Amino acid sequence: MMKFGKSSSNITTSNAPVSDLKGFLGDGTEIKGELSFSEMLRVDGSISGKIKSDSGTLLVGERGYIKASVEAANVSVSGTIEGTVTAKNKVEIHPTGKVFGDVYTQALIIEHGAVFDGKCHMTGREIPAKTEPVEK
């Protein structure tokens, strides 16, 4: 069952206000296929396939399980993600979070106790050009 709208309970894993939450996939709910969203989505259920948001924030709760490629502006993980994660701004892996796959982002925050098994590719940064030593 998907619930949309505002909730009075504190169900986010980050410091974002609950009023910002626009979608919720509850525990015991499963989606297979492609999912797109805007703004903020919390997942406590299971998603397999592809998740895409150009400007949204994906919150994966402690009971959330995602086996998919993920594209979002921000990703906050307290559950499990298996697959490539691409975030325009940042990826946060909280103490109960597990990410198995490569991460492409400008900022990666891994808290003590979290699991990250993959490669991190820092995006949005220019690689300085090699400079030749100056001869005197």
GROMACS .gro file of N, CA and C in nm:
model
  408
    1MET      N    1   0.084  -0.117   0.000
    1MET     CA    2   0.000   0.000   0.000
    1MET      C    3   0.088   0.123   0.000
    2MET      N    4   0.059   0.220  -0.085
    2MET     CA    5   0.134   0.344  -0.090
    2MET      C    6   0.052   0.453  -0.024
    3LYS      N    7   0.119   0.530   0.060
    3LYS     CA    8   0.053   0.640   0.129
    3LYS      C    9   0.116   0.769   0.080
    4PHE      N   10   0.034   0.866   0.048
    4PHE     CA   11   0.085   0.994   0.004
    4PHE      C   12   0.031   1.103   0.095
    5GLY      N   13   0.105   1.211   0.104
    5GLY     CA   14   0.061   1.322   0.185
    5GLY      C   15   0.143   1.337   0.311
    6LYS      N   16   0.095   1.423   0.399
    6LYS     CA   17   0.169   1.452   0.521
    6LYS      C   18   0.135   1.352   0.630
    7SER      N   19   0.233   1.328   0.716
    7SER     CA   20   0.215   1.236   0.826
    7SER      C   21   0.255   1.306   0.954
    8SER      N   22   0.191   1.272   1.065
    8SER     CA   23   0.224   1.337   1.191
    8SER      C   24   0.334   1.264   1.266
    9SER      N   25   0.370   1.143   1.224
    9SER     CA   26   0.475   1.070   1.294
    9SER      C   27   0.611   1.099   1.232
   10ASN      N   28   0.715   1.085   1.312
   10ASN     CA   29   0.851   1.110   1.263
   10ASN      C   30   0.902   0.983   1.197
   11ILE      N   31   0.900   0.977   1.063
   11ILE     CA   32   0.936   0.854   0.993
   11ILE      C   33   1.057   0.871   0.904
   12THR      N   34   1.126   0.983   0.914
   12THR     CA   35   1.242   1.001   0.828
   12THR      C   36   1.369   0.956   0.897
   13THR      N   37   1.472   0.926   0.817
   13THR     CA   38   1.600   0.885   0.873
   13THR      C   39   1.701   0.998   0.869
   14SER      N   40   1.660   1.112   0.822
   14SER     CA   41   1.752   1.225   0.817
   14SER      C   42   1.691   1.340   0.895
   15ASN      N   43   1.753   1.455   0.886
   15ASN     CA   44   1.704   1.573   0.957
   15ASN      C   45   1.595   1.646   0.880
   16ALA      N   46   1.549   1.591   0.771
   16ALA     CA   47   1.446   1.656   0.690
   16ALA      C   48   1.314   1.657   0.766
   17PRO      N   49   1.238   1.768   0.758
   17PRO     CA   50   1.108   1.772   0.824
   17PRO      C   51   1.013   1.669   0.765
   18VAL      N   52   0.928   1.613   0.852
   18VAL     CA   53   0.832   1.512   0.807
   18VAL      C   54   0.738   1.571   0.703
   19SER      N   55   0.710   1.701   0.711
   19SER     CA   56   0.619   1.764   0.616
   19SER      C   57   0.674   1.759   0.474
   20ASP      N   58   0.805   1.738   0.458
   20ASP     CA   59   0.865   1.729   0.325
   20ASP      C   60   0.842   1.593   0.260
   21LEU      N   61   0.804   1.492   0.337
   21LEU     CA   62   0.783   1.357   0.286
   21LEU      C   63   0.659   1.355   0.197
   22LYS      N   64   0.674   1.312   0.072
   22LYS     CA   65   0.562   1.312  -0.023
   22LYS      C   66   0.516   1.172  -0.060
   23GLY      N   67   0.598   1.070  -0.036
   23GLY     CA   68   0.560   0.933  -0.069
   23GLY      C   69   0.617   0.837   0.032
   24PHE      N   70   0.546   0.725   0.051
   24PHE     CA   71   0.588   0.626   0.149
   24PHE      C   72   0.551   0.488   0.099
   25LEU      N   73   0.649   0.397   0.097
   25LEU     CA   74   0.625   0.257   0.061
   25LEU      C   75   0.644   0.177   0.189
   26GLY      N   76   0.536   0.125   0.243
   26GLY     CA   77   0.538   0.061   0.374
   26GLY      C   78   0.598  -0.078   0.375
   27ASP      N   79   0.633  -0.122   0.496
   27ASP     CA   80   0.687  -0.255   0.521
   27ASP      C   81   0.588  -0.359   0.469
   28GLY      N   82   0.638  -0.460   0.399
   28GLY     CA   83   0.552  -0.564   0.343
   28GLY      C   84   0.501  -0.535   0.203
   29THR      N   85   0.531  -0.416   0.152
   29THR     CA   86   0.490  -0.378   0.017
   29THR      C   87   0.608  -0.397  -0.078
   30GLU      N   88   0.578  -0.450  -0.197
   30GLU     CA   89   0.683  -0.479  -0.295
   30GLU      C   90   0.648  -0.419  -0.430
   31ILE      N   91   0.747  -0.356  -0.493
   31ILE     CA   92   0.731  -0.301  -0.628
   31ILE      C   93   0.839  -0.360  -0.716
   32LYS      N   94   0.798  -0.407  -0.836
   32LYS     CA   95   0.893  -0.455  -0.936
   32LYS      C   96   0.873  -0.370  -1.061
   33GLY      N   97   0.984  -0.317  -1.114
   33GLY     CA   98   0.974  -0.234  -1.234
   33GLY      C   99   1.043  -0.101  -1.213
   34GLU      N  100   0.990   0.003  -1.281
   34GLU     CA  101   1.048   0.136  -1.272
   34GLU      C  102   0.963   0.224  -1.183
   35LEU      N  103   1.031   0.301  -1.099
   35LEU     CA  104   0.965   0.395  -1.010
   35LEU      C  105   1.030   0.531  -1.027
   36SER      N  106   0.948   0.632  -1.052
   36SER     CA  107   1.002   0.768  -1.058
   36SER      C  108   0.925   0.852  -0.957
   37PHE      N  109   0.995   0.951  -0.901
   37PHE     CA  110   0.931   1.036  -0.801
   37PHE      C  111   0.998   1.173  -0.802
   38SER      N  112   0.933   1.267  -0.737
   38SER     CA  113   0.992   1.399  -0.716
   38SER      C  114   0.982   1.428  -0.566
   39GLU      N  115   1.055   1.520  -0.521
   39GLU     CA  116   1.060   1.561  -0.380
   39GLU      C  117   1.116   1.451  -0.291
   40MET      N  118   1.040   1.395  -0.195
   40MET     CA  119   1.097   1.301  -0.100
   40MET      C  120   1.013   1.173  -0.090
   41LEU      N  121   1.081   1.058  -0.098
   41LEU     CA  122   1.017   0.926  -0.090
   41LEU      C  123   1.086   0.843   0.016
   42ARG      N  124   1.008   0.782   0.105
   42ARG     CA  125   1.063   0.690   0.206
   42ARG      C  126   1.021   0.549   0.169
   43VAL      N  127   1.117   0.454   0.176
   43VAL     CA  128   1.092   0.314   0.142
   43VAL      C  129   1.122   0.227   0.264
   44ASP      N  130   1.019   0.158   0.313
   44ASP     CA  131   1.035   0.057   0.417
   44ASP      C  132   0.998  -0.079   0.363
   45GLY      N  133   0.955  -0.084   0.238
   45GLY     CA  134   0.921  -0.209   0.171
   45GLY      C  135   1.035  -0.253   0.081
   46SER      N  136   1.000  -0.316  -0.031
   46SER     CA  137   1.098  -0.373  -0.123
   46SER      C  138   1.074  -0.323  -0.265
   47ILE      N  139   1.182  -0.282  -0.331
   47ILE     CA  140   1.174  -0.237  -0.470
   47ILE      C  141   1.283  -0.307  -0.549
   48SER      N  142   1.246  -0.363  -0.665
   48SER     CA  143   1.346  -0.418  -0.757
   48SER      C  144   1.320  -0.361  -0.895
   49GLY      N  145   1.428  -0.324  -0.964
   49GLY     CA  146   1.415  -0.265  -1.097
   49GLY      C  147   1.497  -0.140  -1.111
   50LYS      N  148   1.429  -0.023  -1.121
   50LYS     CA  149   1.498   0.104  -1.141
   50LYS      C  150   1.422   0.214  -1.067
   51ILE      N  151   1.498   0.300  -0.999
   51ILE     CA  152   1.440   0.414  -0.928
   51ILE      C  153   1.506   0.539  -0.983
   52LYS      N  154   1.423   0.640  -1.018
   52LYS     CA  155   1.478   0.761  -1.079
   52LYS      C  156   1.405   0.885  -1.028
   53SER      N  157   1.484   0.984  -0.991
   53SER     CA  158   1.432   1.115  -0.955
   53SER      C  159   1.536   1.219  -0.991
   54ASP      N  160   1.495   1.321  -1.065
   54ASP     CA  161   1.589   1.425  -1.105
   54ASP      C  162   1.627   1.516  -0.988
   55SER      N  163   1.531   1.541  -0.898
   55SER     CA  164   1.558   1.637  -0.791
   55SER      C  165   1.518   1.588  -0.653
   56GLY      N  166   1.473   1.465  -0.641
   56GLY     CA  167   1.420   1.416  -0.514
   56GLY      C  168   1.521   1.352  -0.422
   57THR      N  169   1.474   1.325  -0.300
   57THR     CA  170   1.553   1.258  -0.197
   57THR      C  171   1.490   1.122  -0.168
   58LEU      N  172   1.571   1.018  -0.172
   58LEU     CA  173   1.526   0.883  -0.141
   58LEU      C  174   1.574   0.846  -0.002
   59LEU      N  175   1.480   0.810   0.085
   59LEU     CA  176   1.511   0.765   0.220
   59LEU      C  177   1.480   0.616   0.227
   60VAL      N  178   1.579   0.534   0.258
   60VAL     CA  179   1.559   0.390   0.272
   60VAL      C  180   1.560   0.360   0.422
   61GLY      N  181   1.442   0.324   0.475
   61GLY     CA  182   1.429   0.295   0.617
   61GLY      C  183   1.499   0.166   0.655
   62GLU      N  184   1.507   0.138   0.785
   62GLU     CA  185   1.578   0.019   0.834
   62GLU      C  186   1.524  -0.111   0.775
   63ARG      N  187   1.395  -0.117   0.747
   63ARG     CA  188   1.335  -0.238   0.689
   63ARG      C  189   1.329  -0.231   0.536
   64GLY      N  190   1.376  -0.123   0.478
   64GLY     CA  191   1.372  -0.106   0.334
   64GLY      C  192   1.479  -0.189   0.264
   65TYR      N  193   1.441  -0.247   0.149
   65TYR     CA  194   1.534  -0.328   0.069
   65TYR      C  195   1.515  -0.289  -0.077
   66ILE      N  196   1.623  -0.245  -0.139
   66ILE     CA  197   1.618  -0.205  -0.280
   66ILE      C  198   1.721  -0.283  -0.358
   67LYS      N  199   1.675  -0.351  -0.463
   67LYS     CA  200   1.765  -0.419  -0.557
   67LYS      C  201   1.738  -0.354  -0.692
   68ALA      N  202   1.809  -0.243  -0.716
   68ALA     CA  203   1.779  -0.161  -0.833
   68ALA      C  204   1.892  -0.063  -0.857
   69SER      N  205   1.892  -0.006  -0.977
   69SER     CA  206   1.977   0.110  -1.000
   69SER      C  207   1.900   0.231  -0.948
   70VAL      N  208   1.970   0.318  -0.877
   70VAL     CA  209   1.906   0.431  -0.811
   70VAL      C  210   1.968   0.560  -0.862
   71GLU      N  211   1.883   0.655  -0.903
   71GLU     CA  212   1.927   0.789  -0.943
   71GLU      C  213   1.840   0.888  -0.869
   72ALA      N  214   1.902   0.977  -0.791
   72ALA     CA  215   1.829   1.079  -0.717
   72ALA      C  216   1.924   1.193  -0.684
   73ALA      N  217   1.869   1.302  -0.633
   73ALA     CA  218   1.955   1.413  -0.591
   73ALA      C  219   2.028   1.377  -0.462
   74ASN      N  220   1.956   1.314  -0.369
   74ASN     CA  221   2.012   1.273  -0.241
   74ASN      C  222   1.961   1.134  -0.206
   75VAL      N  223   2.046   1.053  -0.142
   75VAL     CA  224   2.006   0.918  -0.099
   75VAL      C  225   2.052   0.899   0.044
   76SER      N  226   1.959   0.859   0.131
   76SER     CA  227   1.987   0.833   0.271
   76SER      C  228   1.950   0.688   0.300
   77VAL      N  229   2.047   0.607   0.346
   77VAL     CA  230   2.026   0.463   0.358
   77VAL      C  231   2.038   0.416   0.503
   78SER      N  232   1.928   0.362   0.555
   78SER     CA  233   1.929   0.294   0.685
   78SER      C  234   1.898   0.147   0.667
   79GLY      N  235   1.851   0.110   0.548
   79GLY     CA  236   1.821  -0.029   0.512
   79GLY      C  237   1.928  -0.082   0.418
   80THR      N  238   1.886  -0.149   0.310
   80THR     CA  239   1.980  -0.212   0.218
   80THR      C  240   1.954  -0.170   0.074
   81ILE      N  241   2.060  -0.138   0.002
   81ILE     CA  242   2.054  -0.116  -0.142
   81ILE      C  243   2.155  -0.208  -0.208
   82GLU      N  244   2.109  -0.284  -0.308
   82GLU     CA  245   2.197  -0.364  -0.394
   82GLU      C  246   2.183  -0.307  -0.534
   83GLY      N  247   2.290  -0.245  -0.584
   83GLY     CA  248   2.286  -0.186  -0.717
   83GLY      C  249   2.363  -0.056  -0.719
   84THR      N  250   2.372   0.002  -0.837
   84THR     CA  251   2.445   0.127  -0.855
   84THR      C  252   2.361   0.244  -0.803
   85VAL      N  253   2.425   0.331  -0.726
   85VAL     CA  254   2.359   0.449  -0.671
   85VAL      C  255   2.425   0.573  -0.729
   86THR      N  256   2.345   0.657  -0.793
   86THR     CA  257   2.393   0.783  -0.848
   86THR      C  258   2.315   0.896  -0.781
   87ALA      N  259   2.386   0.983  -0.711
   87ALA     CA  260   2.321   1.095  -0.642
   87ALA      C  261   2.391   1.224  -0.682
   88LYS      N  262   2.313   1.322  -0.728
   88LYS     CA  263   2.371   1.449  -0.770
   88LYS      C  264   2.442   1.520  -0.656
   89ASN      N  265   2.387   1.512  -0.535
   89ASN     CA  266   2.443   1.586  -0.422
   89ASN      C  267   2.518   1.498  -0.323
   90LYS      N  268   2.445   1.406  -0.256
   90LYS     CA  269   2.513   1.325  -0.156
   90LYS      C  270   2.442   1.193  -0.128
   91VAL      N  271   2.522   1.099  -0.076
   91VAL     CA  272   2.473   0.969  -0.029
   91VAL      C  273   2.515   0.957   0.117
   92GLU      N  274   2.419   0.923   0.203
   92GLU     CA  275   2.447   0.900   0.344
   92GLU      C  276   2.414   0.755   0.376
   93ILE      N  277   2.507   0.684   0.439
   93ILE     CA  278   2.482   0.547   0.484
   93ILE      C  279   2.489   0.550   0.636
   94HIS      N  280   2.375   0.527   0.699
   94HIS     CA  281   2.362   0.534   0.844
   94HIS      C  282   2.407   0.402   0.908
   95PRO      N  283   2.421   0.396   1.042
   95PRO     CA  284   2.477   0.277   1.108
   95PRO      C  285   2.410   0.144   1.071
   96THR      N  286   2.281   0.143   1.043
   96THR     CA  287   2.213   0.019   1.006
   96THR      C  288   2.209  -0.001   0.855
   97GLY      N  289   2.263   0.094   0.779
   97GLY     CA  290   2.257   0.091   0.633
   97GLY      C  291   2.362   0.002   0.569
   98LYS      N  292   2.323  -0.055   0.454
   98LYS     CA  293   2.413  -0.140   0.376
   98LYS      C  294   2.398  -0.104   0.229
   99VAL      N  295   2.509  -0.079   0.162
   99VAL     CA  296   2.509  -0.052   0.018
   99VAL      C  297   2.607  -0.148  -0.046
  100PHE      N  298   2.555  -0.230  -0.138
  100PHE     CA  299   2.636  -0.325  -0.214
  100PHE      C  300   2.631  -0.283  -0.360
  101GLY      N  301   2.729  -0.206  -0.404
  101GLY     CA  302   2.732  -0.157  -0.541
  101GLY      C  303   2.808  -0.027  -0.546
  102ASP      N  304   2.834   0.019  -0.666
  102ASP     CA  305   2.911   0.142  -0.686
  102ASP      C  306   2.825   0.264  -0.658
  103VAL      N  307   2.891   0.369  -0.608
  103VAL     CA  308   2.824   0.494  -0.575
  103VAL      C  309   2.890   0.607  -0.654
  104TYR      N  310   2.809   0.688  -0.720
  104TYR     CA  311   2.854   0.805  -0.795
  104TYR      C  312   2.789   0.927  -0.729
  105THR      N  313   2.870   1.014  -0.668
  105THR     CA  314   2.815   1.128  -0.598
  105THR      C  315   2.923   1.233  -0.571
  106GLN      N  316   2.879   1.353  -0.530
  106GLN     CA  317   2.973   1.458  -0.491
  106GLN      C  318   3.019   1.440  -0.347
  107ALA      N  319   2.932   1.381  -0.262
  107ALA     CA  320   2.966   1.365  -0.120
  107ALA      C  321   2.913   1.231  -0.071
  108LEU      N  322   2.998   1.156  -0.002
  108LEU     CA  323   2.961   1.026   0.055
  108LEU      C  324   2.988   1.030   0.205
  109ILE      N  325   2.884   1.004   0.284
  109ILE     CA  326   2.895   1.002   0.429
  109ILE      C  327   2.864   0.860   0.476
  110ILE      N  328   2.962   0.796   0.540
  110ILE     CA  329   2.944   0.659   0.590
  110ILE      C  330   2.960   0.665   0.741
  111GLU      N  331   2.852   0.637   0.814
  111GLU     CA  332   2.858   0.641   0.960
  111GLU      C  333   2.913   0.510   1.015
  112HIS      N  334   2.966   0.516   1.137
  112HIS     CA  335   3.022   0.399   1.203
  112HIS      C  336   2.916   0.289   1.213
  113GLY      N  337   2.952   0.168   1.170
  113GLY     CA  338   2.860   0.055   1.173
  113GLY      C  339   2.796   0.027   1.039
  114ALA      N  340   2.801   0.123   0.948
  114ALA     CA  341   2.742   0.104   0.815
  114ALA      C  342   2.829   0.010   0.732
  115VAL      N  343   2.767  -0.049   0.628
  115VAL     CA  344   2.839  -0.138   0.536
  115VAL      C  345   2.836  -0.076   0.397
  116PHE      N  346   2.953  -0.065   0.335
  116PHE     CA  347   2.964  -0.020   0.196
  116PHE      C  348   3.059  -0.113   0.125
  117ASP      N  349   3.007  -0.189   0.029
  117ASP     CA  350   3.088  -0.283  -0.048
  117ASP      C  351   3.076  -0.246  -0.195
  118GLY      N  352   3.167  -0.164  -0.242
  118GLY     CA  353   3.164  -0.117  -0.379
  118GLY      C  354   3.270  -0.011  -0.399
  119LYS      N  355   3.261   0.059  -0.510
  119LYS     CA  356   3.355   0.167  -0.540
  119LYS      C  357   3.280   0.298  -0.533
  120CYS      N  358   3.350   0.401  -0.488
  120CYS     CA  359   3.293   0.535  -0.486
  120CYS      C  360   3.359   0.617  -0.595
  121HIS      N  361   3.278   0.679  -0.677
  121HIS     CA  362   3.326   0.766  -0.784
  121HIS      C  363   3.279   0.907  -0.751
  122MET      N  364   3.372   0.996  -0.716
  122MET     CA  365   3.337   1.133  -0.681
  122MET      C  366   3.310   1.212  -0.808
  123THR      N  367   3.194   1.271  -0.816
  123THR     CA  368   3.153   1.344  -0.936
  123THR      C  369   3.152   1.494  -0.908
  124GLY      N  370   3.149   1.571  -1.014
  124GLY     CA  371   3.136   1.715  -1.001
  124GLY      C  372   3.262   1.786  -0.959
  125ARG      N  373   3.372   1.717  -0.962
  125ARG     CA  374   3.499   1.779  -0.926
  125ARG      C  375   3.593   1.770  -1.045
  126GLU      N  376   3.661   1.879  -1.071
  126GLU     CA  377   3.758   1.877  -1.180
  126GLU      C  378   3.889   1.817  -1.131
  127ILE      N  379   3.949   1.737  -1.214
  127ILE     CA  380   4.080   1.681  -1.183
  127ILE      C  381   4.184   1.782  -1.225
  128PRO      N  382   4.272   1.823  -1.133
  128PRO     CA  383   4.372   1.923  -1.171
  128PRO      C  384   4.464   1.870  -1.279
  129ALA      N  385   4.498   1.957  -1.371
  129ALA     CA  386   4.588   1.918  -1.479
  129ALA      C  387   4.727   1.894  -1.423
  130LYS      N  388   4.796   1.798  -1.482
  130LYS     CA  389   4.934   1.772  -1.438
  130LYS      C  390   5.020   1.890  -1.478
  131THR      N  391   5.103   1.930  -1.386
  131THR     CA  392   5.195   2.039  -1.417
  131THR      C  393   5.336   1.984  -1.426
  132GLU      N  394   5.406   2.036  -1.520
  132GLU     CA  395   5.545   1.995  -1.539
  132GLU      C  396   5.633   2.078  -1.446
  133PRO      N  397   5.737   2.017  -1.391
  133PRO     CA  398   5.829   2.093  -1.306
  133PRO      C  399   5.893   2.206  -1.386
  134VAL      N  400   5.910   2.316  -1.320
  134VAL     CA  401   5.972   2.432  -1.384
  134VAL      C  402   6.123   2.419  -1.371
  135GLU      N  403   6.191   2.429  -1.486
  135GLU     CA  404   6.338   2.421  -1.485
  135GLU      C  405   6.395   2.558  -1.456
  136LYS      N  406   6.500   2.559  -1.375
  136LYS     CA  407   6.563   2.687  -1.340
  136LYS      C  408   6.692   2.705  -1.414
   0.00000   0.00000   0.00000
